[in-house]
């Protein structure tokens, strides 16, 4: 028994405590910005119910909006390069991002509480779309700075000013990226727990009172930009104290300040990034405001062409073997993230047909966040000892298996399992079990790639590398939204919509949801596996 306990403690020490020992105070500022991004999940549940209760929009419309919401992340290209250029003044961008996020929350507060002049100025749906677009614009600006801070947070010298060896710094970079995901998921866990409390007793409230609760949640959300701003202010204070400490050790002030300047010297502007970003914005706005058919597809194709052009430029700074490996890795992760989702109709089904209320959805969100956090610790040795390809294949197969319970819920498996188990294994039990197993999988694939970039990208272009590669992989989410929209147009799903007089304007129809869930599961399984097979048999084979 003692030996078993010792082995368990050794495992816990290697998996959890070691990560804590590798933590540095300099890591805290970027972790605060990442935490603020994760805390944006505070409004995810309230947003779902706001759309369902107050907006008469279809699942296909929401999938299309998801495409537009994802596009600002492609702006990380010029944003990342801008951060490299204005390295000493990058904190200004965090303030700009905080303002955009706060504006989004204030708009949603006004909509939820029924501010009269807003509906007179613009339709409610237009205000909602504006808020939905402002928020990701703010987060993408802050995320570009956070990536730069995560590189700057890894010290180059010890307390006495002696340079740290390469292996130590490599380990610190991996730790920093892992802790960044931990901060993000930890924030999701915190706000999910808060949502459970905020949504307590919502079913018994009249509609007007529900709007007040929704509005209060958006007001609480204003704490999110405050957290990110506090992070950069802390970074400025830490840097000044570290410079003072190095000067006290005998270094000149110029030498001490040089430790916080990226190696390779000042970055010269590469106007291709800004021209490409400007072309992306012009293309998106022009086509987005027009009534041209297939405008989203044209924007996606144009955005992909711009990103690929900029990727070709940045990988030229790498050794040929590393460049090929990075391209192969990016393709695999792109396909993994580009697989379509069922869309809003699946959530509507769980609300209308299975009786999942706001509080239970918040419980599922909490379970997802907590177990993702645990999974990242538990699976850390797996990420350290296996290639990205191995991890993607493992996650793909797991996701395919975990799609089965949701399909079973649609076809009524709970009606069979509940009587056999005395009512224990009902719809909510199956949903919780499925969520508990699936939770750790979503965030795992990106960690090895982020650590790879932090280690191998040129020191004075790391923010640019992060931004361009993130733009490429985030375009995968836009591709996923397009695929989701296509499937929702083919398999029409509607929820019940009632007019002001209580009459049913649109009846609920979930008859095609089952086939939609099956097709999504098949694509999600086959797509990444085929991509891995093709890439690993080509010159882009990645050993990492």
Coordinates of C-alpha atoms in Angstrom, one line a residue:
X1 CA 0.0 0.0 0.0
X2 CA 2.9 2.4 0.9
X3 CA 4.5 1.6 -2.5
X4 CA 1.3 2.3 -4.3
X5 CA 0.8 5.6 -2.4
X6 CA 4.4 6.6 -3.2
X7 CA 3.9 5.8 -6.9
X8 CA 0.7 7.9 -7.0
X9 CA 2.5 10.8 -5.3
X10 CA 5.4 10.6 -7.7
X11 CA 3.0 10.8 -10.6
X12 CA 1.1 13.7 -9.0
X13 CA 4.4 15.5 -8.4
X14 CA 5.6 15.0 -12.0
X15 CA 2.3 16.0 -13.6
X16 CA 0.9 18.8 -11.4
X17 CA 3.5 20.0 -8.8
X18 CA 6.3 20.2 -11.3
X19 CA 4.3 22.6 -13.4
X20 CA 3.7 24.7 -10.3
X21 CA 7.4 24.8 -9.5
X22 CA 8.2 25.9 -13.1
X23 CA 5.8 28.9 -12.6
X24 CA 7.5 32.3 -12.6
X25 CA 6.0 35.6 -11.5
X26 CA 6.9 37.0 -14.9
X27 CA 4.4 34.6 -16.4
X28 CA 1.5 36.2 -14.5
X29 CA 0.8 39.2 -16.8
X30 CA 0.1 37.2 -20.0
X31 CA -1.8 34.6 -17.9
X32 CA -4.1 37.5 -16.8
X33 CA -4.8 38.4 -20.4
X34 CA -5.4 34.8 -21.3
X35 CA -7.6 34.5 -18.2
X36 CA -9.7 37.5 -19.4
X37 CA -10.3 35.7 -22.7
X38 CA -11.4 32.6 -21.0
X39 CA -13.7 34.6 -18.8
X40 CA -15.6 35.6 -21.9
X41 CA -17.4 32.4 -21.4
X42 CA -19.4 34.2 -18.7
X43 CA -21.9 35.3 -21.4
X44 CA -22.0 32.1 -23.5
X45 CA -25.1 30.6 -21.8
X46 CA -26.9 33.9 -21.5
X47 CA -26.2 34.6 -25.1
X48 CA -27.7 31.2 -26.2
X49 CA -31.0 31.9 -24.3
X50 CA -31.1 35.6 -25.3
X51 CA -31.0 34.5 -29.0
X52 CA -33.6 31.8 -28.4
X53 CA -36.0 34.0 -26.4
X54 CA -35.6 37.4 -28.0
X55 CA -34.4 37.0 -31.6
X56 CA -36.3 35.4 -34.5
X57 CA -33.3 34.1 -36.4
X58 CA -32.6 30.7 -37.9
X59 CA -29.8 28.2 -37.1
X60 CA -28.4 28.8 -40.6
X61 CA -28.3 32.6 -39.8
X62 CA -26.4 31.9 -36.6
X63 CA -24.0 29.6 -38.4
X64 CA -23.4 32.4 -40.9
X65 CA -22.8 34.9 -38.1
X66 CA -20.3 32.5 -36.6
X67 CA -18.4 32.8 -39.9
X68 CA -18.2 36.6 -39.5
X69 CA -17.4 36.4 -35.8
X70 CA -14.5 34.2 -36.6
X71 CA -13.0 36.4 -39.3
X72 CA -11.5 39.1 -37.0
X73 CA -9.1 36.4 -35.8
X74 CA -7.5 36.5 -39.2
X75 CA -6.5 40.1 -38.4
X76 CA -3.9 38.6 -36.0
X77 CA -1.6 38.8 -39.0
X78 CA -1.1 42.6 -39.1
X79 CA -1.8 42.8 -35.4
X80 CA 1.0 40.4 -34.5
X81 CA 3.5 42.3 -36.8
X82 CA 2.3 45.6 -35.3
X83 CA 3.1 44.2 -31.8
X84 CA 6.6 43.3 -33.0
X85 CA 7.1 46.8 -34.4
X86 CA 5.8 48.7 -31.3
X87 CA 7.2 46.3 -28.8
X88 CA 7.7 48.8 -26.0
X89 CA 4.3 50.4 -26.5
X90 CA 2.2 47.2 -27.1
X91 CA 0.2 47.8 -23.9
X92 CA -1.7 50.5 -25.7
X93 CA -3.3 47.8 -27.9
X94 CA -4.7 46.1 -24.8
X95 CA -6.5 49.3 -23.8
X96 CA -8.0 49.5 -27.3
X97 CA -9.1 45.9 -27.1
X98 CA -10.6 46.4 -23.6
X99 CA -12.7 49.3 -25.0
X100 CA -14.1 47.2 -27.8
X101 CA -15.0 44.3 -25.4
X102 CA -16.7 46.8 -22.9
X103 CA -18.7 48.3 -25.8
X104 CA -20.0 44.9 -26.8
X105 CA -21.1 44.0 -23.3
X106 CA -22.8 47.4 -22.9
X107 CA -24.8 46.9 -26.1
X108 CA -26.0 43.5 -24.9
X109 CA -26.9 45.0 -21.5
X110 CA -29.1 47.5 -23.3
X111 CA -30.7 44.8 -25.4
X112 CA -31.4 42.5 -22.5
X113 CA -32.9 45.2 -20.3
X114 CA -34.9 46.7 -23.2
X115 CA -33.4 50.2 -23.5
X116 CA -36.0 51.8 -25.7
X117 CA -33.9 54.2 -27.8
X118 CA -31.8 51.3 -29.1
X119 CA -34.7 49.7 -30.9
X120 CA -35.7 53.1 -32.4
X121 CA -32.2 53.6 -33.8
X122 CA -31.5 50.1 -35.2
X123 CA -33.3 46.8 -35.3
X124 CA -32.5 44.6 -32.3
X125 CA -30.9 42.0 -34.5
X126 CA -28.6 44.6 -36.0
X127 CA -27.5 45.6 -32.5
X128 CA -26.9 42.0 -31.7
X129 CA -24.7 41.5 -34.8
X130 CA -22.7 44.6 -33.9
X131 CA -22.1 43.4 -30.4
X132 CA -21.2 39.9 -31.7
X133 CA -18.5 41.5 -34.0
X134 CA -17.1 44.0 -31.5
X135 CA -16.2 41.4 -28.9
X136 CA -13.9 39.2 -31.0
X137 CA -12.2 42.3 -32.4
X138 CA -11.3 43.3 -28.9
X139 CA -10.1 39.8 -27.9
X140 CA -8.0 39.4 -31.1
X141 CA -6.1 42.6 -30.3
X142 CA -5.5 41.5 -26.7
X143 CA -4.6 38.0 -27.7
X144 CA -1.9 39.3 -30.1
X145 CA -0.3 41.2 -27.2
X146 CA -0.7 38.2 -24.9
X147 CA 1.3 36.0 -27.3
X148 CA 4.1 38.6 -27.3
X149 CA 3.9 38.9 -23.5
X150 CA 4.2 35.1 -23.2
X151 CA 7.5 35.2 -25.1
X152 CA 8.8 38.2 -23.1
X153 CA 7.8 36.5 -19.8
X154 CA 10.4 33.8 -20.3
X155 CA 13.6 35.2 -18.8
X156 CA 16.9 35.2 -20.7
X157 CA 19.0 35.5 -17.6
X158 CA 18.9 34.5 -13.9
X159 CA 18.6 36.8 -10.9
X160 CA 22.3 37.6 -11.2
X161 CA 22.2 38.5 -14.9
X162 CA 23.9 35.2 -16.1
X163 CA 22.4 33.8 -19.4
X164 CA 20.1 30.8 -19.0
X165 CA 21.0 27.7 -21.0
X166 CA 18.9 26.8 -24.1
X167 CA 17.3 23.7 -22.5
X168 CA 16.1 25.7 -19.5
X169 CA 14.5 28.3 -21.7
X170 CA 12.9 25.7 -23.9
X171 CA 11.3 24.1 -20.9
X172 CA 10.1 27.5 -19.7
X173 CA 8.5 28.2 -23.1
X174 CA 6.6 24.9 -23.0
X175 CA 5.5 25.6 -19.4
X176 CA 4.4 29.1 -20.4
X177 CA 2.2 27.9 -23.2
X178 CA 0.7 25.1 -21.1
X179 CA -0.1 27.6 -18.3
X180 CA -1.6 29.9 -20.9
X181 CA -4.2 27.2 -21.7
X182 CA -4.6 26.5 -18.0
X183 CA -5.4 30.1 -17.4
X184 CA -7.9 30.2 -20.2
X185 CA -9.7 27.0 -19.1
X186 CA -9.5 28.0 -15.4
X187 CA -11.3 31.2 -16.3
X188 CA -14.0 29.2 -18.1
X189 CA -14.4 27.0 -15.0
X190 CA -14.7 30.1 -12.8
X191 CA -17.4 31.8 -14.9
X192 CA -19.3 28.5 -15.4
X193 CA -19.5 28.1 -11.6
X194 CA -20.6 31.7 -11.3
X195 CA -23.3 31.1 -14.0
X196 CA -24.8 28.2 -12.0
X197 CA -25.4 30.7 -9.1
X198 CA -26.6 33.5 -11.4
X199 CA -29.1 31.2 -13.2
X200 CA -30.5 29.6 -10.0
X201 CA -34.3 29.8 -10.1
X202 CA -34.5 31.3 -13.6
X203 CA -37.4 29.0 -14.7
X204 CA -39.7 30.6 -12.1
X205 CA -39.0 34.2 -13.2
X206 CA -41.3 36.2 -15.5
X207 CA -39.8 37.3 -18.8
X208 CA -39.1 40.8 -17.7
X209 CA -37.2 39.5 -14.7
X210 CA -35.2 37.2 -16.9
X211 CA -34.1 40.2 -19.0
X212 CA -32.8 41.9 -15.8
X213 CA -30.8 38.8 -14.9
X214 CA -29.3 38.7 -18.4
X215 CA -28.4 42.4 -18.2
X216 CA -26.7 41.9 -14.8
X217 CA -24.5 39.2 -16.2
X218 CA -23.4 41.5 -19.0
X219 CA -22.6 44.2 -16.4
X220 CA -20.5 41.7 -14.5
X221 CA -18.7 40.9 -17.7
X222 CA -17.2 44.4 -17.6
X223 CA -14.7 43.1 -15.1
X224 CA -13.1 41.1 -18.0
X225 CA -11.4 44.0 -19.8
X226 CA -10.3 45.3 -16.3
X227 CA -8.5 42.0 -15.7
X228 CA -6.6 42.2 -19.1
X229 CA -5.6 45.9 -18.5
X230 CA -4.4 45.0 -15.1
X231 CA -2.2 42.3 -16.6
X232 CA -0.3 44.7 -18.9
X233 CA 0.1 47.2 -16.0
X234 CA 1.6 44.5 -13.9
X235 CA 4.0 43.6 -16.7
X236 CA 5.2 47.2 -16.9
X237 CA 5.8 47.2 -13.1
X238 CA 7.6 43.9 -13.2
X239 CA 9.9 45.0 -16.0
X240 CA 10.9 48.2 -14.2
X241 CA 11.7 46.2 -11.0
X242 CA 13.7 43.6 -12.9
X243 CA 15.7 46.4 -14.7
X244 CA 16.4 48.0 -11.3
X245 CA 17.5 44.7 -9.8
X246 CA 20.0 44.1 -12.7
X247 CA 21.4 47.6 -12.3
X248 CA 21.8 46.9 -8.6
X249 CA 23.9 43.8 -9.6
X250 CA 26.3 46.1 -11.5
X251 CA 24.9 46.2 -15.0
X252 CA 24.6 49.5 -16.7
X253 CA 21.0 50.7 -17.3
X254 CA 21.4 50.3 -21.1
X255 CA 22.6 46.7 -20.6
X256 CA 19.8 45.9 -18.2
X257 CA 17.2 47.3 -20.6
X258 CA 18.8 45.3 -23.5
X259 CA 17.7 42.0 -21.8
X260 CA 14.1 43.0 -22.5
X261 CA 14.6 43.8 -26.2
X262 CA 14.1 40.9 -28.6
X263 CA 17.2 39.4 -30.1
X264 CA 17.9 40.3 -33.7
X265 CA 17.4 44.0 -33.2
X266 CA 14.6 46.3 -34.2
X267 CA 12.1 44.8 -36.6
X268 CA 11.7 46.5 -40.0
X269 CA 8.1 47.0 -41.1
X270 CA 7.0 44.3 -43.6
X271 CA 4.3 46.1 -45.4
X272 CA 3.0 42.9 -46.9
X273 CA 1.4 42.1 -43.5
X274 CA -0.5 45.4 -43.4
X275 CA -1.3 45.4 -47.1
X276 CA -2.6 41.8 -46.7
X277 CA -4.6 42.8 -43.6
X278 CA -6.0 45.8 -45.4
X279 CA -7.0 43.7 -48.4
X280 CA -8.7 41.3 -46.1
X281 CA -10.7 44.0 -44.4
X282 CA -11.6 45.7 -47.7
X283 CA -12.7 42.3 -49.2
X284 CA -14.7 41.4 -46.1
X285 CA -16.5 44.7 -45.7
X286 CA -17.2 45.2 -49.5
X287 CA -18.7 41.7 -50.0
X288 CA -20.2 41.6 -46.5
X289 CA -22.3 44.7 -47.2
X290 CA -23.3 43.6 -50.7
X291 CA -26.0 41.2 -51.7
X292 CA -23.7 39.1 -53.9
X293 CA -24.3 35.4 -53.7
X294 CA -21.6 33.3 -52.1
X295 CA -20.0 36.4 -50.5
X296 CA -18.8 34.4 -47.5
X297 CA -17.2 31.8 -49.7
X298 CA -15.4 34.5 -51.7
X299 CA -14.2 36.2 -48.5
X300 CA -12.9 32.9 -47.1
X301 CA -11.1 32.1 -50.3
X302 CA -9.5 35.6 -50.5
X303 CA -8.6 35.4 -46.8
X304 CA -7.0 32.1 -47.3
X305 CA -5.0 33.3 -50.2
X306 CA -3.7 36.3 -48.2
X307 CA -2.8 34.2 -45.2
X308 CA -1.0 31.6 -47.3
X309 CA 1.0 34.4 -49.0
X310 CA 2.1 35.7 -45.7
X311 CA 2.8 32.2 -44.3
X312 CA 5.1 31.7 -47.3
X313 CA 7.0 34.8 -46.3
X314 CA 7.5 34.0 -42.6
X315 CA 8.5 30.4 -43.1
X316 CA 11.3 31.6 -45.3
X317 CA 13.0 32.6 -42.1
X318 CA 13.1 29.0 -41.0
X319 CA 15.4 26.1 -42.1
X320 CA 13.8 24.1 -45.0
X321 CA 13.2 21.0 -42.8
X322 CA 11.6 23.0 -40.1
X323 CA 9.5 25.0 -42.6
X324 CA 8.2 21.8 -44.2
X325 CA 7.4 20.4 -40.8
X326 CA 5.5 23.5 -39.8
X327 CA 3.4 23.5 -42.9
X328 CA 2.5 19.9 -42.5
X329 CA 1.6 20.4 -38.9
X330 CA -0.5 23.5 -39.7
X331 CA -2.4 21.6 -42.4
X332 CA -3.3 18.7 -40.1
X333 CA -4.5 21.0 -37.3
X334 CA -6.4 23.1 -39.9
X335 CA -8.4 20.1 -41.1
X336 CA -8.9 19.0 -37.5
X337 CA -10.5 22.3 -36.6
X338 CA -12.3 22.8 -39.9
X339 CA -14.8 19.9 -39.4
X340 CA -18.4 21.2 -39.2
X341 CA -20.5 21.2 -36.1
X342 CA -24.3 20.4 -35.7
X343 CA -25.1 24.1 -35.0
X344 CA -27.5 25.8 -32.7
X345 CA -30.3 23.4 -33.6
X346 CA -28.7 20.7 -31.4
X347 CA -28.8 23.0 -28.4
X348 CA -32.4 24.1 -29.1
X349 CA -33.3 20.4 -29.1
X350 CA -31.8 19.8 -25.7
X351 CA -33.7 22.8 -24.4
X352 CA -37.1 22.2 -25.9
X353 CA -37.2 18.4 -26.1
X354 CA -34.9 17.2 -23.2
X355 CA -35.7 20.1 -20.8
X356 CA -32.2 21.4 -20.3
X357 CA -32.5 24.8 -18.6
X358 CA -30.1 27.6 -18.1
X359 CA -28.7 26.3 -14.9
X360 CA -28.1 22.8 -16.2
X361 CA -26.3 24.2 -19.3
X362 CA -24.1 26.2 -16.9
X363 CA -23.4 22.9 -15.0
X364 CA -22.3 21.2 -18.3
X365 CA -20.1 24.2 -19.0
X366 CA -18.5 24.0 -15.6
X367 CA -17.9 20.2 -16.0
X368 CA -16.4 20.9 -19.4
X369 CA -14.0 23.5 -18.1
X370 CA -13.0 21.7 -14.9
X371 CA -12.3 18.4 -16.6
X372 CA -10.5 20.1 -19.5
X373 CA -8.3 21.7 -16.9
X374 CA -7.6 18.4 -15.2
X375 CA -7.1 16.7 -18.6
X376 CA -4.5 19.2 -19.5
X377 CA -2.5 18.3 -16.4
X378 CA -3.0 14.6 -16.8
X379 CA -2.3 14.6 -20.5
X380 CA 0.8 16.8 -20.2
X381 CA 3.2 13.8 -20.3
X382 CA 1.3 12.6 -23.4
X383 CA 1.9 15.9 -25.1
X384 CA 5.6 16.0 -24.1
X385 CA 6.3 12.4 -25.2
X386 CA 4.3 12.1 -28.4
X387 CA 4.1 13.9 -31.8
X388 CA 1.4 16.3 -32.7
X389 CA 0.2 13.8 -35.3
X390 CA -0.3 11.1 -32.7
X391 CA -2.3 13.6 -30.5
X392 CA -4.5 14.7 -33.4
X393 CA -5.3 11.1 -34.4
X394 CA -6.0 10.2 -30.8
X395 CA -8.3 13.2 -30.3
X396 CA -10.1 12.5 -33.6
X397 CA -10.9 8.9 -32.8
X398 CA -12.0 9.9 -29.3
X399 CA -14.3 12.7 -30.7
X400 CA -15.9 10.2 -33.1
X401 CA -16.7 7.8 -30.3
X402 CA -18.0 10.6 -28.1
X403 CA -20.4 11.8 -30.8
X404 CA -22.5 8.6 -30.2
X405 CA -24.2 9.6 -26.9
X406 CA -25.5 12.8 -28.5
X407 CA -26.9 10.8 -31.5
X408 CA -28.4 8.4 -29.0
X409 CA -30.1 11.2 -27.1
X410 CA -31.9 12.3 -30.2
X411 CA -33.1 8.8 -31.0
X412 CA -34.3 8.3 -27.4
X413 CA -31.7 6.1 -25.8
X414 CA -32.5 7.7 -22.5
X415 CA -36.0 6.2 -22.8
X416 CA -34.4 2.8 -22.7
X417 CA -31.7 3.3 -20.2
X418 CA -33.7 5.2 -17.6
X419 CA -36.2 2.4 -16.9
X420 CA -33.4 -0.2 -16.7
X421 CA -31.5 1.9 -14.1
X422 CA -34.4 3.1 -12.0
X423 CA -34.3 6.6 -13.6
X424 CA -30.6 7.1 -12.9
X425 CA -29.2 7.0 -16.5
X426 CA -31.6 9.6 -18.0
X427 CA -30.9 12.3 -20.6
X428 CA -29.1 14.6 -18.1
X429 CA -26.9 11.7 -16.8
X430 CA -25.9 10.8 -20.3
X431 CA -25.2 14.4 -21.2
X432 CA -23.0 14.8 -18.1
X433 CA -21.1 11.6 -18.7
X434 CA -20.5 12.5 -22.3
X435 CA -19.3 16.0 -21.4
X436 CA -17.1 14.6 -18.6
X437 CA -15.3 12.3 -21.1
X438 CA -15.1 14.7 -24.0
X439 CA -14.0 17.8 -22.0
X440 CA -10.2 17.4 -22.0
X441 CA -10.0 16.9 -25.8
X442 CA -10.7 20.3 -27.3
X443 CA -7.7 22.4 -26.1
X444 CA -5.0 19.7 -26.3
X445 CA -4.1 19.8 -30.0
X446 CA -3.0 23.5 -30.0
X447 CA -0.5 23.3 -27.1
X448 CA 2.3 21.4 -28.9
X449 CA 2.0 23.7 -31.9
X450 CA 2.2 26.9 -29.7
X451 CA 5.2 25.5 -27.9
X452 CA 6.9 24.6 -31.2
X453 CA 6.5 28.2 -32.4
X454 CA 7.7 29.7 -29.2
X455 CA 10.9 27.5 -29.4
X456 CA 11.7 27.7 -33.1
X457 CA 10.4 31.1 -34.4
X458 CA 13.0 33.9 -34.8
X459 CA 13.2 35.7 -31.5
X460 CA 12.3 39.2 -32.9
X461 CA 9.4 37.8 -35.0
X462 CA 7.7 35.6 -32.5
X463 CA 4.5 37.7 -32.2
X464 CA 4.3 37.7 -36.0
X465 CA 4.8 34.0 -36.2
X466 CA 2.1 33.4 -33.5
X467 CA -0.3 35.8 -35.4
X468 CA 0.1 34.3 -38.9
X469 CA -0.1 30.7 -37.8
X470 CA -3.0 31.5 -35.5
X471 CA -4.7 33.3 -38.4
X472 CA -4.3 30.2 -40.5
X473 CA -5.7 27.8 -37.9
X474 CA -8.4 30.2 -36.9
X475 CA -9.6 30.4 -40.6
X476 CA -10.3 26.7 -40.0
X477 CA -13.0 27.8 -37.6
X478 CA -14.5 30.0 -40.4
X479 CA -14.4 26.9 -42.7
X480 CA -16.1 25.0 -39.9
X481 CA -18.8 27.7 -39.7
X482 CA -19.3 27.5 -43.5
X483 CA -19.7 23.8 -43.3
X484 CA -22.1 24.1 -40.4
X485 CA -24.2 26.6 -42.4
X486 CA -24.3 24.3 -45.5
X487 CA -25.4 21.4 -43.4
X488 CA -28.1 23.5 -41.6
X489 CA -29.4 24.6 -45.0
X490 CA -29.6 21.1 -46.2
X491 CA -31.1 19.7 -43.0
X492 CA -33.5 22.4 -41.9
X493 CA -34.1 22.6 -38.1
X494 CA -36.5 25.1 -36.6
X495 CA -37.4 26.0 -33.0
X496 CA -40.9 27.2 -32.0
X497 CA -41.3 30.9 -32.3
X498 CA -44.3 32.7 -30.9
X499 CA -45.6 36.1 -31.7
X500 CA -46.6 38.8 -29.1
X501 CA -50.1 37.4 -28.9
X502 CA -48.7 33.9 -28.0
X503 CA -49.7 32.4 -31.4
X504 CA -47.1 30.0 -32.9
X505 CA -45.4 31.8 -35.8
X506 CA -42.9 29.1 -36.6
X507 CA -43.5 25.5 -35.4
X508 CA -40.6 23.4 -34.0
X509 CA -39.2 20.8 -36.3
X510 CA -36.2 18.6 -35.2
X511 CA -37.0 15.7 -37.5
X512 CA -33.8 16.1 -39.5
X513 CA -31.4 16.6 -36.6
X514 CA -30.6 12.9 -36.2
X515 CA -29.2 12.6 -39.7
X516 CA -27.3 15.9 -39.3
X517 CA -25.6 14.6 -36.1
X518 CA -24.6 11.4 -37.9
X519 CA -23.1 13.2 -40.9
X520 CA -21.2 15.6 -38.7
X521 CA -19.7 12.7 -36.7
X522 CA -18.6 10.9 -39.9
X523 CA -17.0 14.1 -41.4
X524 CA -15.3 14.8 -38.0
X525 CA -13.8 11.4 -37.9
X526 CA -12.8 10.9 -41.6
X527 CA -11.4 14.4 -42.4
X528 CA -8.5 14.6 -39.9
X529 CA -7.5 11.0 -40.4
X530 CA -7.3 11.4 -44.2
X531 CA -5.3 14.6 -43.7
X532 CA -2.8 12.9 -41.5
X533 CA -2.4 10.0 -43.9
X534 CA -1.8 12.3 -46.9
X535 CA 0.6 14.7 -45.1
X536 CA 2.7 12.0 -43.5
X537 CA 3.2 10.4 -46.9
X538 CA 4.4 13.6 -48.4
X539 CA 7.5 15.8 -48.2
X540 CA 5.6 17.8 -45.5
X541 CA 5.8 14.9 -43.0
X542 CA 6.1 16.2 -39.5
X543 CA 8.1 14.3 -36.9
X544 CA 7.2 16.8 -34.1

